[in-house]
CSV table of C-alpha atoms and ligand atoms in Angstrom, one decimal:
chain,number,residue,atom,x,y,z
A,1,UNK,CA,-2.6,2.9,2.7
A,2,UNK,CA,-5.6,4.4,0.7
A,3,UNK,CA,-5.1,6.0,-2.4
A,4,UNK,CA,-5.7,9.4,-1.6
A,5,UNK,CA,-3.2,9.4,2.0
A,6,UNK,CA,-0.5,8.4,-0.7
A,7,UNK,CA,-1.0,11.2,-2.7
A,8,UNK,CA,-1.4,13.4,0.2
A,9,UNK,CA,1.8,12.2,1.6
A,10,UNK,CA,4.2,13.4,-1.1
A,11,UNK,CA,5.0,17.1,-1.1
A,12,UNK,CA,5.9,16.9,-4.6
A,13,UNK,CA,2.5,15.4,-5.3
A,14,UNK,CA,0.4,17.8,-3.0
A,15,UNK,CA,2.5,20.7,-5.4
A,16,UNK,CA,1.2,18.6,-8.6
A,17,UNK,CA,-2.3,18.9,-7.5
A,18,UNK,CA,-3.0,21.7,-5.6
A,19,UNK,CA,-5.9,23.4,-7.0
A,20,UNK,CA,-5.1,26.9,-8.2
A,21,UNK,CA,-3.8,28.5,-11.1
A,22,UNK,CA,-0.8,27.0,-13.6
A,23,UNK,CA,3.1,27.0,-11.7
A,24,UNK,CA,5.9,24.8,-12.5
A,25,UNK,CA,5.1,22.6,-10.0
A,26,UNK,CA,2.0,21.3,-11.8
A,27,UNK,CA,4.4,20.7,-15.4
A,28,UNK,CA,5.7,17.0,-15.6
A,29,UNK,CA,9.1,16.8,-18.1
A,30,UNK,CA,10.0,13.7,-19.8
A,31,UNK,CA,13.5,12.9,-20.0
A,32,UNK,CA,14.8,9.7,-22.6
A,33,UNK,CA,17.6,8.0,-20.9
A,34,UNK,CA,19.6,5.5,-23.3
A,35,UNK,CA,21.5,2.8,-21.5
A,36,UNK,CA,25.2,2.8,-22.0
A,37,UNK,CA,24.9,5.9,-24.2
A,38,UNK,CA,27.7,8.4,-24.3
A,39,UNK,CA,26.6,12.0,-25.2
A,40,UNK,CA,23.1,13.3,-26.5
A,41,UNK,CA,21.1,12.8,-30.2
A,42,UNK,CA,18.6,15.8,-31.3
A,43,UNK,CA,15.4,14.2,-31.5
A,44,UNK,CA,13.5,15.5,-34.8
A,45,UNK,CA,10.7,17.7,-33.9
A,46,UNK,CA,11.3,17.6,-30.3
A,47,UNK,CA,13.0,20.9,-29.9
A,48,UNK,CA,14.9,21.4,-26.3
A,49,UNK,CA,14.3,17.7,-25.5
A,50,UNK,CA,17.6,15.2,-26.5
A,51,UNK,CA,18.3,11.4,-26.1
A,52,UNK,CA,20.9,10.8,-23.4
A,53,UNK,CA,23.5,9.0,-21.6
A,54,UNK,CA,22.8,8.9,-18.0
A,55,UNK,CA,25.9,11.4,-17.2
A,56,UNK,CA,24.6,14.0,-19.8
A,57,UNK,CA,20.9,13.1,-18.3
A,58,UNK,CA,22.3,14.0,-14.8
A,59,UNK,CA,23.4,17.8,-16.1
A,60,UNK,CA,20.2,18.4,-17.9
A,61,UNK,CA,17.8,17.7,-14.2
A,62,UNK,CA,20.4,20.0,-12.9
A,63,UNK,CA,19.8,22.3,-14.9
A,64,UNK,CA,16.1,22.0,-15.0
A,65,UNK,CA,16.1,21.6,-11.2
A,66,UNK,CA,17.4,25.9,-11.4
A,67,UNK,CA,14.9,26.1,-13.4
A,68,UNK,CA,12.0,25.0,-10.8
A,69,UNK,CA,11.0,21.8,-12.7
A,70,UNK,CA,10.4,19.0,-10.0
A,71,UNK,CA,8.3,16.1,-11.7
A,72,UNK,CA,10.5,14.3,-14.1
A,73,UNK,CA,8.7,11.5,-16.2
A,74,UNK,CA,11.6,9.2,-17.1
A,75,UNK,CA,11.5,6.6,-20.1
A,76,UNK,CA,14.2,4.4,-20.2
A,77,UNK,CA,15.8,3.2,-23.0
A,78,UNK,CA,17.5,-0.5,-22.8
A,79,UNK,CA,20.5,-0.5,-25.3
A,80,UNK,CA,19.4,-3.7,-26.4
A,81,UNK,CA,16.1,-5.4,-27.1
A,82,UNK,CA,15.0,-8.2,-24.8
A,83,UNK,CA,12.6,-8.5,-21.5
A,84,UNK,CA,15.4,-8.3,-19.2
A,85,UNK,CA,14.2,-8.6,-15.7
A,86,UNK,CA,14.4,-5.0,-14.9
A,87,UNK,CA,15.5,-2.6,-18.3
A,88,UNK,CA,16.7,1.0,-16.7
A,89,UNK,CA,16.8,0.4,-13.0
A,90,UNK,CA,20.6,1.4,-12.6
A,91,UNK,CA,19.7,4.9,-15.2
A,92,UNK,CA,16.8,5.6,-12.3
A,93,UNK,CA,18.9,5.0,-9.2
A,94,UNK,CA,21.4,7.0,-10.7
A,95,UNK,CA,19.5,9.7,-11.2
A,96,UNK,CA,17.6,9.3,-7.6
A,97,UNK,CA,21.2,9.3,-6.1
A,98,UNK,CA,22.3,12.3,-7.2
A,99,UNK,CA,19.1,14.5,-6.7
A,100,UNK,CA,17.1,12.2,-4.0
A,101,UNK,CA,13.8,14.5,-3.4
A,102,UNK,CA,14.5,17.5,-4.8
A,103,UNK,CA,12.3,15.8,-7.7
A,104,UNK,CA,9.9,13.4,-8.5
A,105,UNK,CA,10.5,11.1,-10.8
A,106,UNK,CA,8.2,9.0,-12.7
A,107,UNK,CA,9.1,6.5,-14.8
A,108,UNK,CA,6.8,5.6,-18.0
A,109,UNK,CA,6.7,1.7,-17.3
A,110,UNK,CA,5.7,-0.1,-20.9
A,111,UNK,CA,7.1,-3.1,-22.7
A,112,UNK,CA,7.8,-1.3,-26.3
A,113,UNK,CA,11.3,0.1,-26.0
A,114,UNK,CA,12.6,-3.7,-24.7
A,115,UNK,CA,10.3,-6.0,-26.4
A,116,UNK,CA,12.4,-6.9,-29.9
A,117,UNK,CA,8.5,-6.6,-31.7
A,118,UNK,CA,8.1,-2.7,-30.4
A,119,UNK,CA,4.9,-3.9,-28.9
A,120,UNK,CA,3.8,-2.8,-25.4
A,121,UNK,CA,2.8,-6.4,-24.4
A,122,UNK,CA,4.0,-10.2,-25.0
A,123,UNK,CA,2.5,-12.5,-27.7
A,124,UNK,CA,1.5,-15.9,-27.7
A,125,UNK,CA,4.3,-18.1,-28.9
A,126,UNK,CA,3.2,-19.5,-31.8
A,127,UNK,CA,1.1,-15.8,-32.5
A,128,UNK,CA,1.7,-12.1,-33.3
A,129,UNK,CA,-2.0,-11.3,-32.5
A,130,UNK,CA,-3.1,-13.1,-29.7
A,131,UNK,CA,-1.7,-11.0,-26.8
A,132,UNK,CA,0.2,-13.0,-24.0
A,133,UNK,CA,-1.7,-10.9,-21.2
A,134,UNK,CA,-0.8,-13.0,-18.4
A,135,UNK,CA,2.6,-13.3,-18.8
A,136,UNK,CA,2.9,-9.3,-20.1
A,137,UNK,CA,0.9,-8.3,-16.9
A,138,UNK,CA,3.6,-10.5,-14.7
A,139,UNK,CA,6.5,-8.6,-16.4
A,140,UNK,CA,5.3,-5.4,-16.2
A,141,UNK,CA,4.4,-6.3,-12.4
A,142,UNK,CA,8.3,-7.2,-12.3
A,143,UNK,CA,9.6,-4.2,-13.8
A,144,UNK,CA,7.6,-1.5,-11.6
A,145,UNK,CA,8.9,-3.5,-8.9
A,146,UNK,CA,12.2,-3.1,-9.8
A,147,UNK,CA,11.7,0.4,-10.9
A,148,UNK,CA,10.5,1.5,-7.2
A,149,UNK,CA,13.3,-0.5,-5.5
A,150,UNK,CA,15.8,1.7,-7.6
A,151,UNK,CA,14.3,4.5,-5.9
A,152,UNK,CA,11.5,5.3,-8.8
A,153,UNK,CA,9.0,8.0,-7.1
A,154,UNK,CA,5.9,6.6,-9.2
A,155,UNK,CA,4.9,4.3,-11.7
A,156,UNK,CA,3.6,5.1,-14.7
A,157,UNK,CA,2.0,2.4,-16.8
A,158,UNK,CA,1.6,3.5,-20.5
A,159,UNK,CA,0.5,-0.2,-22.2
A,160,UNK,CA,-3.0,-0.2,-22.0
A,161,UNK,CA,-3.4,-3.8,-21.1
A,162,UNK,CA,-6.1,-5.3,-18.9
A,163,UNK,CA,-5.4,-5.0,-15.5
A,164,UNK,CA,-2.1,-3.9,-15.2
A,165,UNK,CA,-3.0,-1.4,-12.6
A,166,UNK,CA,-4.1,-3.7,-10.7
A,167,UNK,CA,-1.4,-6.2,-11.4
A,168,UNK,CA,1.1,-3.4,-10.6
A,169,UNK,CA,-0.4,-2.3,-7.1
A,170,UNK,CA,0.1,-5.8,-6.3
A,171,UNK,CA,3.1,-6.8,-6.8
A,172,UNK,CA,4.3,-2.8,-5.2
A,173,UNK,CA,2.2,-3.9,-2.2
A,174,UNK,CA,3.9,-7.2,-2.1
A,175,UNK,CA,7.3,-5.6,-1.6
A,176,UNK,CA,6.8,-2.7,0.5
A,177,UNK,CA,6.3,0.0,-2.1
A,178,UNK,CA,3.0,0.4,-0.7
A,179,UNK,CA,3.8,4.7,-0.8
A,180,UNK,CA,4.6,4.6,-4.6
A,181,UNK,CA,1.7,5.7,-6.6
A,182,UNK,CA,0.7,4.6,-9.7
A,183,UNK,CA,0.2,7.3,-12.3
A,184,UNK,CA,-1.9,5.3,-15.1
A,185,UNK,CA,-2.1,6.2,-18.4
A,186,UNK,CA,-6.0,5.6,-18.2
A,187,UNK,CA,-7.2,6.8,-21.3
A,188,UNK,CA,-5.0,6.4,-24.4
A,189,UNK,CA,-5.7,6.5,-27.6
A,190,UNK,CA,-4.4,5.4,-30.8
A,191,UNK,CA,-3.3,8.8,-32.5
A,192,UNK,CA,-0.9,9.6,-34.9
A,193,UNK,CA,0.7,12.4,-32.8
A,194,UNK,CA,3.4,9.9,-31.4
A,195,UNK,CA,5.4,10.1,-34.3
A,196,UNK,CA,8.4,11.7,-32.9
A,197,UNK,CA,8.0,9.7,-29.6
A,198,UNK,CA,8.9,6.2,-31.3
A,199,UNK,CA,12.1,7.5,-33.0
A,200,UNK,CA,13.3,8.8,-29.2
A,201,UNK,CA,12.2,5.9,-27.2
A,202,UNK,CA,13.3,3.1,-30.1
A,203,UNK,CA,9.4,2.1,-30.1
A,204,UNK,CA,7.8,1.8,-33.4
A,205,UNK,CA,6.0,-1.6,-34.0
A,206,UNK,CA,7.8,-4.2,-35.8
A,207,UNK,CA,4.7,-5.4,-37.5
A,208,UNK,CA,0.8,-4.0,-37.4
A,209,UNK,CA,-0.1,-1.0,-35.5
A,210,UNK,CA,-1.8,-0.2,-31.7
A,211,UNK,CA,-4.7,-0.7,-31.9
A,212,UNK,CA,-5.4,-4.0,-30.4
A,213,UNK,CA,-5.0,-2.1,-27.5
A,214,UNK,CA,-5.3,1.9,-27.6
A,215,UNK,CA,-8.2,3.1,-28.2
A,216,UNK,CA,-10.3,4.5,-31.0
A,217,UNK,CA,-10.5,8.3,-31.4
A,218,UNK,CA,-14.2,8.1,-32.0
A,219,UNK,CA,-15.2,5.9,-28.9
A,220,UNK,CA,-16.4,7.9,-26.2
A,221,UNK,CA,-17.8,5.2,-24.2
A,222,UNK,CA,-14.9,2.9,-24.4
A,223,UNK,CA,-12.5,6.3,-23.3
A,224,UNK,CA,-14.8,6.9,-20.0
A,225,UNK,CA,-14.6,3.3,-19.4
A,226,UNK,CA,-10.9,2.7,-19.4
A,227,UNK,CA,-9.9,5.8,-17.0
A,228,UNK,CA,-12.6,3.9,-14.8
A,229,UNK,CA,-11.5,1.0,-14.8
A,230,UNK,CA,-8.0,1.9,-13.9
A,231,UNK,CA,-9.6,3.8,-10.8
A,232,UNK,CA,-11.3,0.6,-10.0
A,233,UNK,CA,-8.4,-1.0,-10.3
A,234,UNK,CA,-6.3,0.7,-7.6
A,235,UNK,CA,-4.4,4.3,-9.9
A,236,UNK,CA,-4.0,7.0,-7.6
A,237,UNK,CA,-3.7,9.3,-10.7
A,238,UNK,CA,-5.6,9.0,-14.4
A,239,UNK,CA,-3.9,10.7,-17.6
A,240,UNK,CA,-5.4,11.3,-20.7
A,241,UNK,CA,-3.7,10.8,-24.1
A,242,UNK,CA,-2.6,13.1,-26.3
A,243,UNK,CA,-3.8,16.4,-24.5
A,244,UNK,CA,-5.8,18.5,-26.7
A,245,UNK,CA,-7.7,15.7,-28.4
A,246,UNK,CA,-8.7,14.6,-25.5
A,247,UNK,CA,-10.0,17.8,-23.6
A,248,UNK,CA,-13.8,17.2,-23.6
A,249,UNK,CA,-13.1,14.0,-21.8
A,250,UNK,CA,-11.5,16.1,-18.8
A,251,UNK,CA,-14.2,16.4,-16.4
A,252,UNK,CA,-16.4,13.9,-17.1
A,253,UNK,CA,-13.8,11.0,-16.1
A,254,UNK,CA,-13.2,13.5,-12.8
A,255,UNK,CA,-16.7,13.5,-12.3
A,256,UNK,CA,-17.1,9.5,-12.5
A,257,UNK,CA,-14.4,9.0,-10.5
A,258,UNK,CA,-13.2,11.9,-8.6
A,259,UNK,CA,-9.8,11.4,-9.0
A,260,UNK,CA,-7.0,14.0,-10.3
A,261,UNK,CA,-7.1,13.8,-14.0
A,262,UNK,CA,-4.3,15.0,-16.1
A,263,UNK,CA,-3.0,15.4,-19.4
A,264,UNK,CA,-0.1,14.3,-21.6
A,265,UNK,CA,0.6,17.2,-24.2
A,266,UNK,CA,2.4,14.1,-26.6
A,267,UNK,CA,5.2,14.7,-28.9
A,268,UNK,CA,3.3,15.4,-32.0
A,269,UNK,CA,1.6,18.0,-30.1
A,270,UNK,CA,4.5,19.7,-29.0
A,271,UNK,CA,6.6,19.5,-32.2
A,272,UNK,CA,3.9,20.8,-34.5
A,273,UNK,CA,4.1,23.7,-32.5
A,274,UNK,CA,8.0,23.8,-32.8
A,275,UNK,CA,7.6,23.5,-36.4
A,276,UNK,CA,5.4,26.2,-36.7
A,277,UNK,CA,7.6,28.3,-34.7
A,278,UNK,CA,11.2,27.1,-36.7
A,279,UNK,CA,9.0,28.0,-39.9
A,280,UNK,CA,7.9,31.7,-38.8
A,281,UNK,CA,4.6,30.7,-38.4
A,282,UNK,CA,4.0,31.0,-34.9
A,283,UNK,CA,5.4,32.6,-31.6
A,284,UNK,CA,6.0,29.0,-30.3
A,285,UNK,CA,6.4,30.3,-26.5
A,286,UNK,CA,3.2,31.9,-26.7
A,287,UNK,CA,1.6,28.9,-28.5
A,288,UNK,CA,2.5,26.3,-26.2
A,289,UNK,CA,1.6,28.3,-22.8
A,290,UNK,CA,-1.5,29.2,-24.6
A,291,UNK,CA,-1.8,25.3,-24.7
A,292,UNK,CA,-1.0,24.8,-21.2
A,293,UNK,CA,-3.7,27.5,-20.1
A,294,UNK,CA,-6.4,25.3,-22.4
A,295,UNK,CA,-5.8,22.3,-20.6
A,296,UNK,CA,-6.2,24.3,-17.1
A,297,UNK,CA,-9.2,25.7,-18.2
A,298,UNK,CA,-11.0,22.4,-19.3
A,299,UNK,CA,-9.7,21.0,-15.9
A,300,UNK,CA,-6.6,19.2,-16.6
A,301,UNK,CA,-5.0,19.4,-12.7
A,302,UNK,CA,-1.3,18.6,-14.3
A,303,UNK,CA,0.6,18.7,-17.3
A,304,UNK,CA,3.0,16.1,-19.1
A,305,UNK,CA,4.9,18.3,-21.8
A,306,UNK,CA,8.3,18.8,-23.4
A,307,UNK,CA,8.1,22.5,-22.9
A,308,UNK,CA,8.3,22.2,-18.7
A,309,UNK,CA,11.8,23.3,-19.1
A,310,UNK,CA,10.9,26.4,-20.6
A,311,UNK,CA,8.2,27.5,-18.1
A,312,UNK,CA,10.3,29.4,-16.1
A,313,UNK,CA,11.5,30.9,-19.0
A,314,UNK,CA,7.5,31.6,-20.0
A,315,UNK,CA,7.5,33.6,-16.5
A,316,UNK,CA,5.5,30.7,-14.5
A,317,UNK,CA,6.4,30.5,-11.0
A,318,UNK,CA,7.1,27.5,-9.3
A,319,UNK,CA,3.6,27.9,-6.6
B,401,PBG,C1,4.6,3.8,-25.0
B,401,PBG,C2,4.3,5.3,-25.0
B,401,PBG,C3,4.0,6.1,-26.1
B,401,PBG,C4,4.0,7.4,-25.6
B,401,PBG,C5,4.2,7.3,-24.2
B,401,PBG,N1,4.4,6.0,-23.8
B,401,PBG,C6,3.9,5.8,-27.5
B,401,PBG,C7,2.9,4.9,-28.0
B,401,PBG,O1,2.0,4.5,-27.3
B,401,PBG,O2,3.0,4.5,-29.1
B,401,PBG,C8,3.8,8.6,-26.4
B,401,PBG,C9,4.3,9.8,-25.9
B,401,PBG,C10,4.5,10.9,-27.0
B,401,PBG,O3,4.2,10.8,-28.1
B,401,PBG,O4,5.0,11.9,-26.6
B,401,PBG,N2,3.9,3.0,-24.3
């Protein structure tokens, strides 16, 4: 199947990117699922959002489901380090079994919250700075694969290796999950405004920092070049990372490669505005839609953001 017939054949995904002004449908929430966790932990800064045990996951989507949200973007969080073959397939078809398609559900597909080193690739053996890419690119195949047979709606790669897309589409292809699309983190940079990301997804580098592999805030070249490539490279969505420092990039990577382009509002985005709020500083409603409408306006066709939960409650309607 072509790229843009998968797209096409999704309702969710036809919602996502219909052209036309901001609704619910467009706003992508992430959820952080902890295996084997009982209850919920605040995450600091990331007001509204929580970590979660599956069961207390399940009553959240419920409630956000009344609420009109419909794309989910799922990380899963293995209670315990180690590339197991396939870390938070039984939290997805949990999920997928108890609301089916009455969502969408993406799940963020990266090596950092499993690998032991917090890294979102393997290492050489006897190295922790030549990058293992074969073998990371053959796990990540492995987990995507095992992510769409639990009944994952789309795959999100968030590592920024070489040809992951590419290796991904593959192996999907290989097993029958030639409908799943593959929502690629295409441009990412290296940005301090992950902060309160790492604590939630139990991320943070052992040793060293990103940017081996993100890229450089000031490369403009090298940001047009990666969204490319991942289009070459078979993504049937490209994402750009964080949201608002990315903004000028919007149209030119739709331009080069006509495919939808959207934003991910990241956590430091989102919980500077929280703080500002908590502090009196700001009306942190109106703040964050204002947000959303900037991204619409420089062409962002959907939105990844903590706040989708609280759209409805912003007065945006589902279409
Ligand atoms: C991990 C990943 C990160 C985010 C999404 N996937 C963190 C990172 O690259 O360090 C960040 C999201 C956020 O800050 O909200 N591959």
């Amino acid at each position: 199947m072509k790229h843009l017939m998968r797209s096409r054949a999704n309702p969710h995904i036809r919602e996502l990117l219909a052209e036309g002004g901001l609704s619910l449908a467009k706003l992508i929430q992430p959820i952080f699922v902890v295996e084997a966790m009982s209850g919920e932990e605040d995450i600091v800064g990331l007001v509204d959002n929580r970590r979660m045990g599956v069961q207390a996951a399940l009553r959240q989507i419920e409630s956000d489901v009344k609420n009109g949200v419909r794309h989910f973007m799922l990380f899963p969080v293995p209670a315990q380090k180690g590339i197991a073959p396939d870390p938070g397939a039984d939290i997805i078809s949990a999920i997928k079994g108890a609301f089916a398609s009455d969502i969408h559900l993406w799940v963020d597909t990266c090596l950092c919250s499993s690998s032991p080193l917090g890294h979102c690739c393997l290492f050489q053996e006897d190295s922790q700075s030549k990058i293992d890419l074969e073998a990371t690119l053959n796990t990540l195949g492995s987990y995507a694969r095992a992510y769409a047979g639990a009944g994952a709606d789309g795959i999100a790669p968030s590592d920024m290796m070489d040809g992951r897309v590419a290796a991904i589409r593959a192996q999907l292809d290989q097993h029958g999950h030639q409908d799943i699309p593959i929502m690629s983190y295409s441009t990412k940079f290296s940005s301090a405004f992950y902060g309160p990301f790492r604590a939630a997804a139990d991320s943070t580098p052992n040793f060293g920092d990103r940017r081996q592999y993100q890229i450089d805030v000031r490369n403009r070249t090298d940001a047009l070049n990666a969204s490319m490539r991942c289009a070459d490279e078979g993504a049937d969505l490209l994402m750009l990372k964080p949201g608002m420092t990315s903004i000028d990039l919007l149209k030119p990577i739709f331009k080069k490669t006509s495919l939808p382009v959207g934003v991910y509002q990241v956590s430091g985005e989102y919980a500077s505005l929280a703080l500002l709020g908590r502090e009196g500083l700001t009306d942190f409603n109106a703040a964050l839609l204002e947000t959303w409408h900037v991204f619409q306006r420089a062409g962002a066709q959907y939105i990844i953001t903590y706040g989708a939960r609280k759209g409805h409650d912003l007065g945006i309607a589902l279409t």
